[in-house]
mmCIF file of C-alpha atoms in Angstrom:
data_model
loop_
_atom_site.group_PDB
_atom_site.id
_atom_site.type_symbol
_atom_site.label_atom_id
_atom_site.label_comp_id
_atom_site.label_asym_id
_atom_site.label_seq_id
_atom_site.Cartn_x
_atom_site.Cartn_y
_atom_site.Cartn_z
ATOM 1 C CA MET R 837 77.756 24.568 74.448
ATOM 2 C CA LYS R 838 79.482 24.428 77.736
ATOM 3 C CA ASN R 839 76.964 27.259 78.896
ATOM 4 C CA LEU R 840 74.019 25.413 77.412
ATOM 5 C CA ASN R 841 74.957 22.173 79.304
ATOM 6 C CA GLN R 842 75.289 24.034 82.282
ATOM 7 C CA LEU R 843 71.785 25.855 81.800
ATOM 8 C CA LEU R 844 70.322 21.963 81.139
ATOM 9 C CA LEU R 845 71.831 20.946 84.172
ATOM 10 C CA ALA R 846 70.421 23.753 86.534
ATOM 11 C CA GLY R 847 67.080 23.353 84.950
ATOM 12 C CA CYS R 848 66.966 19.718 85.670
ATOM 13 C CA ALA R 849 67.933 20.433 89.319
ATOM 14 C CA ALA R 850 65.293 23.099 89.407
ATOM 15 C CA LEU R 851 62.635 20.339 88.328
ATOM 16 C CA VAL R 852 63.883 18.042 90.846
ATOM 17 C CA PHE R 853 63.887 20.346 93.482
ATOM 18 C CA ALA R 854 60.332 21.476 92.720
ATOM 19 C CA GLY R 855 59.192 17.946 92.307
ATOM 20 C CA CYS R 856 60.553 17.274 95.908
ATOM 21 C CA ALA R 857 59.127 20.429 97.105
ATOM 22 C CA SER R 858 55.820 19.979 96.108
ATOM 23 C CA ALA R 859 55.275 16.334 97.281
ATOM 24 C CA PRO R 860 51.947 16.137 98.736
ATOM 25 C CA SER R 861 51.415 15.790 102.602
ATOM 26 C CA LYS R 862 49.368 13.321 104.027
ATOM 27 C CA PHE R 863 47.315 13.887 107.209
ATOM 28 C CA TYR R 864 46.203 11.503 109.932
ATOM 29 C CA THR R 865 43.962 11.348 112.844
ATOM 30 C CA LEU R 866 43.768 9.630 116.026
ATOM 31 C CA ASN R 867 40.361 7.781 116.514
ATOM 32 C CA ALA R 868 38.206 6.286 119.333
ATOM 33 C CA THR R 869 38.269 2.643 119.054
ATOM 34 C CA ALA R 870 36.379 1.631 122.005
ATOM 35 C CA ALA R 871 33.135 -0.506 121.732
ATOM 36 C CA ARG R 872 30.045 0.917 122.821
ATOM 37 C CA THR R 873 29.172 -0.554 126.475
ATOM 38 C CA GLU R 874 26.092 -2.580 127.333
ATOM 39 C CA GLN R 875 25.892 -1.348 130.797
ATOM 40 C CA PRO R 876 23.390 1.553 131.750
ATOM 41 C CA ALA R 877 24.463 4.874 130.359
ATOM 42 C CA ALA R 878 25.995 7.490 132.742
ATOM 43 C CA SER R 879 24.078 10.181 133.530
ATOM 44 C CA PHE R 880 26.658 12.957 134.206
ATOM 45 C CA GLY R 881 28.525 14.896 132.041
ATOM 46 C CA VAL R 882 32.659 14.518 131.409
ATOM 47 C CA LEU R 883 34.754 17.287 129.679
ATOM 48 C CA VAL R 884 38.238 16.174 128.585
ATOM 49 C CA GLY R 885 41.199 18.628 128.919
ATOM 50 C CA PRO R 886 43.462 20.353 128.735
ATOM 51 C CA VAL R 887 45.804 18.033 127.491
ATOM 52 C CA THR R 888 49.424 18.902 127.129
ATOM 53 C CA VAL R 889 52.104 16.980 124.957
ATOM 54 C CA PRO R 890 56.129 17.265 125.113
ATOM 55 C CA THR R 891 57.307 20.063 123.119
ATOM 56 C CA ALA R 892 59.334 17.754 120.955
ATOM 57 C CA VAL R 893 56.204 16.082 119.524
ATOM 58 C CA ASP R 894 53.894 19.260 119.546
ATOM 59 C CA ARG R 895 54.184 20.130 115.881
ATOM 60 C CA PRO R 896 52.343 19.579 112.771
ATOM 61 C CA GLN R 897 54.706 16.897 111.443
ATOM 62 C CA MET R 898 54.915 13.362 112.877
ATOM 63 C CA VAL R 899 58.006 12.608 114.951
ATOM 64 C CA TRP R 900 59.806 9.202 114.505
ATOM 65 C CA THR R 901 62.044 7.893 117.228
ATOM 66 C CA THR R 902 65.055 6.121 115.290
ATOM 67 C CA GLY R 903 67.510 5.422 117.861
ATOM 68 C CA PRO R 904 68.965 6.599 121.189
ATOM 69 C CA ASN R 905 68.568 10.194 121.378
ATOM 70 C CA LYS R 906 67.721 10.584 117.935
ATOM 71 C CA VAL R 907 64.403 11.682 116.362
ATOM 72 C CA GLU R 908 63.360 12.493 112.727
ATOM 73 C CA ILE R 909 60.903 14.862 111.465
ATOM 74 C CA ALA R 910 58.452 13.087 108.815
ATOM 75 C CA GLU R 911 57.853 16.489 106.901
ATOM 76 C CA PHE R 912 55.041 15.029 104.575
ATOM 77 C CA ASN R 913 53.339 13.112 107.418
ATOM 78 C CA ARG R 914 51.095 15.512 109.398
ATOM 79 C CA TRP R 915 48.421 15.386 112.128
ATOM 80 C CA ALA R 916 45.383 16.911 110.700
ATOM 81 C CA SER R 917 45.078 18.860 113.956
ATOM 82 C CA PRO R 918 47.292 19.920 116.706
ATOM 83 C CA LEU R 919 48.201 16.492 118.442
ATOM 84 C CA ALA R 920 46.704 17.472 121.994
ATOM 85 C CA ASP R 921 43.402 18.284 120.005
ATOM 86 C CA ASN R 922 43.774 14.656 118.295
ATOM 87 C CA ILE R 923 44.015 13.092 121.760
ATOM 88 C CA ALA R 924 41.485 14.787 123.516
ATOM 89 C CA ARG R 925 39.073 13.905 120.847
ATOM 90 C CA ALA R 926 40.172 10.521 120.691
ATOM 91 C CA VAL R 927 39.854 9.990 124.447
ATOM 92 C CA ALA R 928 36.480 11.804 124.515
ATOM 93 C CA GLY R 929 35.178 9.478 121.817
ATOM 94 C CA ASP R 930 36.571 6.148 123.926
ATOM 95 C CA LEU R 931 35.150 7.531 127.127
ATOM 96 C CA GLY R 932 31.605 8.424 125.576
ATOM 97 C CA ASN R 933 31.524 4.655 124.495
ATOM 98 C CA GLN R 934 32.884 3.002 127.643
ATOM 99 C CA LEU R 935 30.566 5.185 129.963
ATOM 100 C CA GLY R 936 27.504 4.912 127.493
ATOM 101 C CA SER R 937 27.098 8.556 127.531
ATOM 102 C CA LEU R 938 26.608 11.138 125.170
ATOM 103 C CA ARG R 939 27.699 13.925 127.503
ATOM 104 C CA VAL R 940 31.425 13.661 127.176
ATOM 105 C CA ALA R 941 33.100 16.738 125.256
ATOM 106 C CA VAL R 942 36.444 18.316 124.697
ATOM 107 C CA ALA R 943 37.408 21.485 126.604
ATOM 108 C CA PRO R 944 36.663 24.278 126.310
ATOM 109 C CA MET R 945 32.960 23.847 126.357
ATOM 110 C CA PRO R 946 31.027 26.631 127.482
ATOM 111 C CA ASN R 947 27.847 26.235 129.645
ATOM 112 C CA PHE R 948 28.382 22.502 129.526
ATOM 113 C CA GLY R 949 28.358 21.805 133.363
ATOM 114 C CA PRO R 950 30.359 18.369 133.634
ATOM 115 C CA ALA R 951 30.220 16.262 136.783
ATOM 116 C CA TYR R 952 34.137 15.379 136.235
ATOM 117 C CA GLN R 953 36.852 17.167 134.038
ATOM 118 C CA VAL R 954 40.024 15.327 133.237
ATOM 119 C CA ALA R 955 43.408 16.920 132.343
ATOM 120 C CA ILE R 956 45.911 14.827 130.732
ATOM 121 C CA GLN R 957 49.615 15.343 130.811
ATOM 122 C CA VAL R 958 51.474 13.426 128.159
ATOM 123 C CA GLU R 959 54.992 12.638 129.261
ATOM 124 C CA GLN R 960 56.043 10.124 126.431
ATOM 125 C CA PHE R 961 54.546 10.003 122.906
ATOM 126 C CA GLU R 962 56.893 8.227 120.930
ATOM 127 C CA SER R 963 56.472 6.291 117.399
ATOM 128 C CA TYR R 964 59.346 3.738 116.330
ATOM 129 C CA PRO R 965 58.835 3.132 112.780
ATOM 130 C CA GLY R 966 59.557 -0.655 111.258
ATOM 131 C CA ASP R 967 61.303 -1.456 108.034
ATOM 132 C CA GLY R 968 58.573 -3.353 106.390
ATOM 133 C CA LYS R 969 60.052 -6.588 107.872
ATOM 134 C CA THR R 970 60.079 -5.600 111.454
ATOM 135 C CA ALA R 971 56.982 -4.116 113.502
ATOM 136 C CA GLY R 972 57.138 -0.686 114.699
ATOM 137 C CA GLU R 973 56.196 0.470 118.133
ATOM 138 C CA ALA R 974 53.937 3.203 119.661
ATOM 139 C CA ARG R 975 54.619 4.420 123.082
ATOM 140 C CA LEU R 976 52.536 6.407 125.681
ATOM 141 C CA ASN R 977 53.274 7.687 129.275
ATOM 142 C CA VAL R 978 50.799 9.852 130.851
ATOM 143 C CA PHE R 979 49.593 11.539 134.215
ATOM 144 C CA TRP R 980 45.976 12.311 134.546
ATOM 145 C CA THR R 981 43.804 14.080 137.036
ATOM 146 C CA LEU R 982 40.046 13.982 137.583
ATOM 147 C CA ARG R 983 38.733 16.940 139.044
ATOM 148 C CA SER R 984 35.251 17.693 140.357
ATOM 149 C CA PRO R 985 32.884 20.782 139.834
ATOM 150 C CA SER R 986 34.286 22.288 142.953
ATOM 151 C CA GLY R 987 37.931 21.953 141.541
ATOM 152 C CA GLY R 988 38.983 19.271 144.013
ATOM 153 C CA ILE R 989 40.597 16.227 142.798
ATOM 154 C CA ALA R 990 38.416 13.343 142.529
ATOM 155 C CA GLY R 991 41.142 10.821 141.318
ATOM 156 C CA SER R 992 44.229 10.629 139.337
ATOM 157 C CA GLY R 993 46.390 8.119 137.951
ATOM 158 C CA VAL R 994 49.733 6.982 135.927
ATOM 159 C CA PHE R 995 49.356 5.101 132.610
ATOM 160 C CA ALA R 996 52.098 3.718 130.443
ATOM 161 C CA TRP R 997 51.750 1.238 127.678
ATOM 162 C CA ASN R 998 53.860 0.262 124.437
ATOM 163 C CA GLU R 999 51.829 -1.006 121.527
ATOM 164 C CA THR R 1000 53.102 -3.197 118.687
ATOM 165 C CA ALA R 1001 52.612 -1.666 115.047
ATOM 166 C CA PRO R 1002 52.568 -4.500 112.758
ATOM 167 C CA GLY R 1003 54.466 -3.671 109.699
ATOM 168 C CA GLY R 1004 55.774 -0.115 111.053
ATOM 169 C CA ASN R 1005 54.252 2.113 108.779
ATOM 170 C CA VAL R 1006 52.410 5.291 109.173
ATOM 171 C CA GLU R 1007 48.907 3.925 109.251
ATOM 172 C CA ALA R 1008 50.005 1.046 111.533
ATOM 173 C CA LEU R 1009 51.929 3.592 114.305
ATOM 174 C CA VAL R 1010 48.677 6.026 114.306
ATOM 175 C CA ALA R 1011 46.378 2.885 114.667
ATOM 176 C CA ALA R 1012 48.604 1.672 117.485
ATOM 177 C CA HIS R 1013 48.587 4.953 119.113
ATOM 178 C CA SER R 1014 44.671 4.853 118.955
ATOM 179 C CA ARG R 1015 44.596 1.834 120.588
ATOM 180 C CA ILE R 1016 46.867 2.597 123.465
ATOM 181 C CA LEU R 1017 44.292 5.755 123.856
ATOM 182 C CA GLU R 1018 41.521 3.419 124.064
ATOM 183 C CA LYS R 1019 43.269 1.698 127.239
ATOM 184 C CA LEU R 1020 44.105 5.198 128.639
ATOM 185 C CA SER R 1021 40.471 5.826 128.533
ATOM 186 C CA ALA R 1022 39.689 2.547 130.140
ATOM 187 C CA SER R 1023 41.867 3.635 132.961
ATOM 188 C CA ILE R 1024 40.252 6.953 133.179
ATOM 189 C CA SER R 1025 36.743 5.405 133.128
ATOM 190 C CA ALA R 1026 37.574 3.341 136.052
ATOM 191 C CA GLY R 1027 38.867 6.292 137.932
ATOM 192 C CA ILE R 1028 35.656 7.991 137.126
ATOM 193 C CA GLN R 1029 33.449 4.991 138.038
ATOM 194 C CA GLN R 1030 35.363 4.724 141.461
ATOM 195 C CA ALA R 1031 34.624 8.626 142.042
ATOM 196 C CA VAL R 1032 30.965 8.198 141.486
ATOM 197 C CA ASP R 1033 30.467 5.099 143.567
ATOM 198 C CA GLY R 1034 32.425 7.019 146.203
ATOM 199 C CA LYS R 1035 30.411 10.005 145.956
ATOM 200 C CA ASN R 1036 26.899 7.489 146.042
ATOM 201 C CA THR R 1037 28.384 6.148 149.298
ATOM 202 C CA ASN R 1038 29.036 9.176 151.196
#
């Protein structure tokens, strides 16, 4: 009887473990949220990339900041593609809408011939989850550089923003990061326009 009970307990433990191990993962993407501009469309091309992100968040799983010097890996909440690619595609979509241009692409793009290429170095990409009663928060800190076809620097900037994520769940945090990327794109778009205006006055 003792051996039978042990076998039953072992079987139950195995079933529980198997159930946990087979929990389905959920996949998320960052999306462009900028509205299409009503200004005349830009006639030049823009290439977005490369984008670099901190090693700590450069993984398929999402990473939650849960306290000072403390993070948690959200094993079953994952990015549908690498985070750097997610950021590049969201920014490219936002820039296309803000500039009114269909010629905004993600690097590498052979034979594209952009007038400008923007490199994005992410210094901070943090997600602070809420508890259902309190809001979460998304934080982004970026250095961006704009280059001309000759390779010269046509502009650069530092961008930092914190965005509240009402509810603080996964969907709210992803949406908050997308809203921040729209603001980052607006900063880059202004830098591009400044470079274009400066070029036209020379």
